[in-house]
Coordinates of C-alpha atoms in Angstrom, one line a residue:
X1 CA -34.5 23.4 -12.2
X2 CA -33.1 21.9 -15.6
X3 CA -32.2 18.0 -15.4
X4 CA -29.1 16.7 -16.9
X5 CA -28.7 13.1 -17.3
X6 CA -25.0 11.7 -17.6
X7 CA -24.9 8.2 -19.6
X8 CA -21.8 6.3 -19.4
X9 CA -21.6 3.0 -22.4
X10 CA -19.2 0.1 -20.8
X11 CA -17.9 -2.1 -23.3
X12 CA -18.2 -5.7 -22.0
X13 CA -14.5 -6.0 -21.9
X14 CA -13.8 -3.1 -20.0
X15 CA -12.5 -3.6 -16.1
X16 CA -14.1 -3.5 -13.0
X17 CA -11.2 -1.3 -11.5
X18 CA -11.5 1.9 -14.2
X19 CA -15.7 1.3 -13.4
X20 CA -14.8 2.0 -10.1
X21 CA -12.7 4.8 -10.5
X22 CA -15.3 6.5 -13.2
X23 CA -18.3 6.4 -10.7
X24 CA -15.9 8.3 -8.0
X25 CA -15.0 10.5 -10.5
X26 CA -18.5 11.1 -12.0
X27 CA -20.1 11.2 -8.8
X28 CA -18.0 13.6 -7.7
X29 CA -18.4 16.1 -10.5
X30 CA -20.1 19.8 -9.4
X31 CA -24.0 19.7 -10.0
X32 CA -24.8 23.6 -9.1
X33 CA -28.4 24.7 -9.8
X34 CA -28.6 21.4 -11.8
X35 CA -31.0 17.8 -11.2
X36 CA -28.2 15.3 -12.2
X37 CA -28.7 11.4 -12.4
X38 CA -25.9 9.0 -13.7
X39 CA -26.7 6.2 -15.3
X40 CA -24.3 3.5 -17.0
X41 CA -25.0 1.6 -19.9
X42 CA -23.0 -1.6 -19.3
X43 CA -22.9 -4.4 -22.2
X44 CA -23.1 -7.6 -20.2
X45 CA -19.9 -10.5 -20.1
X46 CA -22.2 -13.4 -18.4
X47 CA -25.4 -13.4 -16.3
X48 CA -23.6 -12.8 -13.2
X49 CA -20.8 -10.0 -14.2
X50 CA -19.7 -9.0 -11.3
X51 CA -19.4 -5.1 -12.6
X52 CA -23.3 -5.5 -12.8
X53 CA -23.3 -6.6 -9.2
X54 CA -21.1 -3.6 -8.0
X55 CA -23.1 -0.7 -10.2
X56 CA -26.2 -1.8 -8.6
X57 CA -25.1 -1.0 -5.0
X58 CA -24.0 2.1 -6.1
X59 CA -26.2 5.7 -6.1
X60 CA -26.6 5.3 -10.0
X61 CA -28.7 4.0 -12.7
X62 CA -28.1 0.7 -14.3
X63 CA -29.6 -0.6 -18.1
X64 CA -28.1 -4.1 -18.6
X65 CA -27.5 -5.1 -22.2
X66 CA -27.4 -9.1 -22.9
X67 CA -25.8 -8.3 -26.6
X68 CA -23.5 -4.8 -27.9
X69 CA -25.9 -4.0 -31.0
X70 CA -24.8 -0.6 -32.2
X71 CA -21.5 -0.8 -30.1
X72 CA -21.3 2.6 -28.3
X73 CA -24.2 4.2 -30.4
X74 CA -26.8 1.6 -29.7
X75 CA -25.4 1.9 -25.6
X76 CA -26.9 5.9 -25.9
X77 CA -29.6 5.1 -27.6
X78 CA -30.9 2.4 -25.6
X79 CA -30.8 4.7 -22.7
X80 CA -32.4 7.4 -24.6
X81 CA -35.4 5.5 -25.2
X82 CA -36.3 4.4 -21.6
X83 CA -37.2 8.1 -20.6
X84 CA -40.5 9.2 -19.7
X85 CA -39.5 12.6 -19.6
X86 CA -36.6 14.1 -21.6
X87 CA -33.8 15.8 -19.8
X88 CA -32.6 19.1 -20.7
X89 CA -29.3 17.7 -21.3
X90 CA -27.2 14.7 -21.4
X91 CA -23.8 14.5 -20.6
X92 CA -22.0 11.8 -22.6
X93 CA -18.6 10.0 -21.3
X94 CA -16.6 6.9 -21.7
X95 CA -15.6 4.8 -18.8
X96 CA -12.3 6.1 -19.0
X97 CA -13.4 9.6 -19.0
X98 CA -11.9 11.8 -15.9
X99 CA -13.6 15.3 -16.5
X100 CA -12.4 18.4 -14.2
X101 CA -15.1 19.0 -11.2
X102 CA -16.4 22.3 -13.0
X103 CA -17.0 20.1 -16.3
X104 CA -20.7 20.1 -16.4
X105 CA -21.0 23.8 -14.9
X106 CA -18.7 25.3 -17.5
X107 CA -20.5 23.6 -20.4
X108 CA -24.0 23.9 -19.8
X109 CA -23.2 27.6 -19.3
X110 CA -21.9 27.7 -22.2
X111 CA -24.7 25.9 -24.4
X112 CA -27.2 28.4 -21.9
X113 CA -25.2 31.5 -24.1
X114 CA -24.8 29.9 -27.6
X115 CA -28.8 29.0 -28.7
X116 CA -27.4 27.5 -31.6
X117 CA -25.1 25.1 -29.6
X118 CA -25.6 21.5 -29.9
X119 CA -22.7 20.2 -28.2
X120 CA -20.3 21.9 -25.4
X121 CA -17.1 20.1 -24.5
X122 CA -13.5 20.9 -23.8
X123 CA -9.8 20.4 -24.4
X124 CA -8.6 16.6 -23.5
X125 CA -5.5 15.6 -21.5
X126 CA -3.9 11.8 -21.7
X127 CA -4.2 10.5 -17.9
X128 CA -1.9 7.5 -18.5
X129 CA 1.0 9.9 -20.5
X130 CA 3.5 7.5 -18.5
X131 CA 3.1 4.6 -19.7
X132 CA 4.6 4.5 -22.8
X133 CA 6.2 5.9 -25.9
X134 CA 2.9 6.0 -27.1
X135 CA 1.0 7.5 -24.7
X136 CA 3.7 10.4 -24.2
X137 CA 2.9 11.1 -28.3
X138 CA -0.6 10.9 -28.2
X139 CA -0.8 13.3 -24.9
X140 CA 1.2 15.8 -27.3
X141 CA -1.7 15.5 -30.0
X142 CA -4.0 16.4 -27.6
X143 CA -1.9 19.4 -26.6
X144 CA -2.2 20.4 -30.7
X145 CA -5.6 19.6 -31.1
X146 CA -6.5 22.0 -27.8
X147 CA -4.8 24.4 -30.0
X148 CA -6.6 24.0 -33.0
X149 CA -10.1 24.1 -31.0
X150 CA -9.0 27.9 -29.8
X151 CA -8.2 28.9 -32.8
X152 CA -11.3 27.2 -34.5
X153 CA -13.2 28.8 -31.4
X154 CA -12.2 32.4 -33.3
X155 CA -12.5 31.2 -36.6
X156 CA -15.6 29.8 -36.5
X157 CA -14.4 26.5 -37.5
X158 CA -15.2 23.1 -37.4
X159 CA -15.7 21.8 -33.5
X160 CA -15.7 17.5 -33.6
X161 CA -15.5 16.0 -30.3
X162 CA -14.2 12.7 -30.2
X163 CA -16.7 10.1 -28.6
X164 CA -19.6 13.2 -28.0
X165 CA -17.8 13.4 -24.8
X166 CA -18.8 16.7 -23.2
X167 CA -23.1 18.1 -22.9
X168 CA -25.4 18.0 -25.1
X169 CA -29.2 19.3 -25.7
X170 CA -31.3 16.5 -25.7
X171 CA -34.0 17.2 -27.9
X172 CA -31.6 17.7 -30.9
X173 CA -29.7 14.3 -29.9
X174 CA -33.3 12.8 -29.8
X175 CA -34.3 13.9 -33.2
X176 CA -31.2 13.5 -35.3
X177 CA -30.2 10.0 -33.7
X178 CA -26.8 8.3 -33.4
X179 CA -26.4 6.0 -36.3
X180 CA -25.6 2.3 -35.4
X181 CA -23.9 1.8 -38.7
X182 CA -21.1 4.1 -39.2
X183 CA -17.6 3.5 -37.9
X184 CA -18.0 6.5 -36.2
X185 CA -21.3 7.4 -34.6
X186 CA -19.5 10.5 -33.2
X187 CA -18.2 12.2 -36.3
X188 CA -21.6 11.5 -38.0
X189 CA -23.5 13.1 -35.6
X190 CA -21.5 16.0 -35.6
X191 CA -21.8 16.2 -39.4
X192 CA -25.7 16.6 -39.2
X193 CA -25.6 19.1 -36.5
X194 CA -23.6 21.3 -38.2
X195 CA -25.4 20.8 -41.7
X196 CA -28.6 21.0 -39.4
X197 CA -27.5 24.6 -38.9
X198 CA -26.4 24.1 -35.3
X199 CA -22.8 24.4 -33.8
X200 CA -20.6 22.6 -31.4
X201 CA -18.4 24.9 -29.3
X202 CA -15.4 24.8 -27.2
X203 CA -15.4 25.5 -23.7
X204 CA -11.8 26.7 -22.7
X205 CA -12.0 26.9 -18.6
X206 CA -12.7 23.6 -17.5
X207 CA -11.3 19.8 -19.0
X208 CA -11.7 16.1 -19.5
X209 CA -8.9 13.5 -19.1
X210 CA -9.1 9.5 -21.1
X211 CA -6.7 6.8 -21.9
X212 CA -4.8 6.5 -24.6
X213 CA -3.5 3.1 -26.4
X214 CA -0.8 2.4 -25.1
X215 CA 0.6 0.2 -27.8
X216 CA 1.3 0.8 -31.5
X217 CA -1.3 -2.4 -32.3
X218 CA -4.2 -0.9 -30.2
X219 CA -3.5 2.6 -31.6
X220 CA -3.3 1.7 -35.2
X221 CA -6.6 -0.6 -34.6
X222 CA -8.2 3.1 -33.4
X223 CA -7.1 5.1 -36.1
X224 CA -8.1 3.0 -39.3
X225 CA -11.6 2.9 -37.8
X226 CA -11.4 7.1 -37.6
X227 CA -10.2 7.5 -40.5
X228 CA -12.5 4.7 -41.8
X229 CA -15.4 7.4 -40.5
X230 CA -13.8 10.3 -42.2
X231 CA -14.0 8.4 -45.2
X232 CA -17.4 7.8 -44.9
X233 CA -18.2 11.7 -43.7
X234 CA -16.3 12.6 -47.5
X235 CA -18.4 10.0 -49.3
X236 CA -21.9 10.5 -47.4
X237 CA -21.7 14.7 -46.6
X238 CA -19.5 16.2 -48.9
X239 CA -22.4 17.2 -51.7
X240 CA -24.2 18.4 -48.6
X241 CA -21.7 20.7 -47.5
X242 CA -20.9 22.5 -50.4
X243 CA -24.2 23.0 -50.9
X244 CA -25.4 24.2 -47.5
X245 CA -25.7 27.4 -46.4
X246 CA -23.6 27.2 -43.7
X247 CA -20.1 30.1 -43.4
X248 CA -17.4 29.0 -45.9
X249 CA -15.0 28.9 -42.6
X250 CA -16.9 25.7 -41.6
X251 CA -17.1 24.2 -44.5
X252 CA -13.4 24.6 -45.2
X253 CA -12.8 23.1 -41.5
X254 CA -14.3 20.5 -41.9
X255 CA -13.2 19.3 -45.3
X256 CA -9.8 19.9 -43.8
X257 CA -10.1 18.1 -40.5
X258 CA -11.6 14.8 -42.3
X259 CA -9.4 15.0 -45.4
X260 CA -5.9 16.0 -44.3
X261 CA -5.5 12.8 -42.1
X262 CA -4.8 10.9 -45.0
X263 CA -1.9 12.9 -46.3
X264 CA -0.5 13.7 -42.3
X265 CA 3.0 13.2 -43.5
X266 CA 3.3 16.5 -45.0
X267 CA 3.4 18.1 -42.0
X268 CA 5.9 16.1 -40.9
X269 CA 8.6 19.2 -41.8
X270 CA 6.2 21.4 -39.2
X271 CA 6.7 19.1 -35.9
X272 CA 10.2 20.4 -35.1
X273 CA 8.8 23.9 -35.2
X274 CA 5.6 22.5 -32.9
X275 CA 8.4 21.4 -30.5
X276 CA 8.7 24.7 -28.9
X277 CA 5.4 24.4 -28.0
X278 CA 5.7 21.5 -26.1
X279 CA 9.3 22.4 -24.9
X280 CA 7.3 25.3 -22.6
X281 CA 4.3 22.7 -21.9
X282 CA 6.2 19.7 -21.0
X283 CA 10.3 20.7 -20.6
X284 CA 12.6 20.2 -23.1
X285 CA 13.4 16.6 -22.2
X286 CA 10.1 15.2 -22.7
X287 CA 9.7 17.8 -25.8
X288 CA 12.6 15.8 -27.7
X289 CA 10.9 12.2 -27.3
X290 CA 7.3 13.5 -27.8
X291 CA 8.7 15.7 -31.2
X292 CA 10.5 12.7 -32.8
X293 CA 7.5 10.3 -31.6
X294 CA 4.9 13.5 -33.6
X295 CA 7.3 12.8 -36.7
X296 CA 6.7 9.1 -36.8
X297 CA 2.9 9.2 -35.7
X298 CA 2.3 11.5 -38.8
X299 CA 3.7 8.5 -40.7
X300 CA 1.9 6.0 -38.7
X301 CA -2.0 7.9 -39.4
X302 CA -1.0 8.1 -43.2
X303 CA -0.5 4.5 -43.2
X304 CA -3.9 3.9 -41.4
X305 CA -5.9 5.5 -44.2
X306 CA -4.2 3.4 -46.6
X307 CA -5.8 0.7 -45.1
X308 CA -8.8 2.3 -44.3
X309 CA -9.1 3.2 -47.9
X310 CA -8.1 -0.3 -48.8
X311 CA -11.0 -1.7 -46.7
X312 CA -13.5 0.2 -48.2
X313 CA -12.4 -0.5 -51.8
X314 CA -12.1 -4.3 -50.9
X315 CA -14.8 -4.7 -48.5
X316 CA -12.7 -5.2 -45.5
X317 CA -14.5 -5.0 -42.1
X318 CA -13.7 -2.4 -39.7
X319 CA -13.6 -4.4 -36.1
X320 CA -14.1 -2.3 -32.5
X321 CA -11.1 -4.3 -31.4
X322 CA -10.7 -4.2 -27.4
X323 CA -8.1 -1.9 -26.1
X324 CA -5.9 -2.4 -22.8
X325 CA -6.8 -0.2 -19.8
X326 CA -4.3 1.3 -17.1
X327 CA -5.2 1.3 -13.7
X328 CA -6.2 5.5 -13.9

């Protein structure tokens, strides 16, 4: 029987109420012909947090951390390095993560068929889309970035996961690391996988659901630091990848995904025709808000690498600023 190991890293600021509601949810995923354990990862507020005191009465493994080192990134890695014996895979999510039941099934099949697989994850849907102006736009990003991952899917493009949320083969994980130091332990990862010669791919059957901001400050915060990581992918990989001996199609993906961020304006003049899209997803009501609020987002993520740029060039620190939760 193969073991698969789900980590869950909880920021220190995060609330006991979405804990609660991610160990229902995770414990109530589908394990098949699978030995699962759950462990969380939870960055400690004091010596008695009570989120400790309520993981510890629960079916699941705990490591408590006294300090955040690595953020995220150190959270994995800490719990990669108390094994004895190496799962199979790992299953990475956030706290805020609500995957569909079949999540695990559907992508450990799919690394099981695609040996050069590194990563198996799925399209994402916005659990709180009602909260806010926001939160309605972001939900219909996700819509268009579930597009782009079927059409990379036939292209053989350039599959990045946002947080490594989805399953992943262990040993590979093991030996290329997370790295502590990036703004974006995710996107860096990714990079070396796919310059390793390895893949991630899109499972289309089954899905995960997260939070977005809901605020203009939070979501601002969480774009300069991804685009402050793309940045650092251009700078750090790009010799690399034209180089490599990897399929043009990838390399083109990926110099695309990390580099057209920074210009997103210009497709500004493409939302109203990306509006019939989400007139047949979401009714042409919501279609209207969520078209104008793509038009000013496009703005909004141009603006971010400005100041992402800006940071680099002046030495600016990127912070992991704490984001507001909704009761989902």
């Amino acid at each position: 029987m193969e073991r698969l190991d789900i980590i869950v890293p909880v920021a220190s600021y995060e609330p006991l109420s979405v804990l609660k509601r991610s160990v229902e949810c995770i414990s109530d995923l589908e394990k098949g012909d699978l030995d699962i354990r759950i462990v969380y990862v939870l960055d400690l507020r004091r010596e008695d947090d009570d989120r400790l005191n309520f993981l510890e009465k629960m079916p699941v493994g705990v490591i408590a951390r006294a300090d955040n080192r690595g953020r995220r990134a150190g959270a994995i890695n800490d719990a990669l390095d108390v094994y004895e014996k190496t799962p199979d895979y790992i299953a990475l999510f956030d706290v805020d993560s609500r995957p569909d039941r079949n999540f695990l099934l559907e992508c450990v099949g799919t690394l099981r068929s695609n040996q050069d697989a590194v990563i198996a994850s799925s399209a994402r849907f916005v659990t709180n889309a009602d909260d806010s102006l926001v939160t309605r736009t972001i939900s219909a990003e996700y819509l268009f970035f579930s597009d782009v991952y079927r059409i990379f899917k036939k292209l053989d493009g350039f599959n990045q996961f946002n947080g490594l949320i989805g399953v992943l083969n262990t040993r590979t994980v093991e030996q290329l690391g997370l790295n502590e130091t990036v703004s974006c332990e995710d996107l860096d990862f990714t990079q070396k996988i796919y310059l390793s010669g390895f893949t991630g791919v899109f499972t289309p059957d089954t899905m995960v659901g997260e939070q977005a901001p809901s605020g203009i400050s939070d979501l601002f915060n969480q774009r300069v630091r991804w685009l402050t990581g793309a940045y650092q992918g251009l700078r750090t990989y790009l010799p690399s990848f034209v180089t490599s001996e990897i399929p043009v199609s990838r390399k083109l993906a990926w110099f695309l995904s990390l580099s057209i961020p920074f210009v997103a304006f210009i497709g500004t003049i493409f939302v109203p025709l990306y509006g019939l899209r989400l007139w047949r997803a979401y009714g042409i009501r919501s279609a209207i808000v969520q078209t104008f609020g793509l038009a000013a987002h496009l703005w909004l993520i141009t603006l971010c690498g400005i100041v992402a740029l800006a940071k680099q060039v002046f030495g600016g620190d990127v912070e992991w600023k704490e984001s507001r939760r909704s009761e989902v």
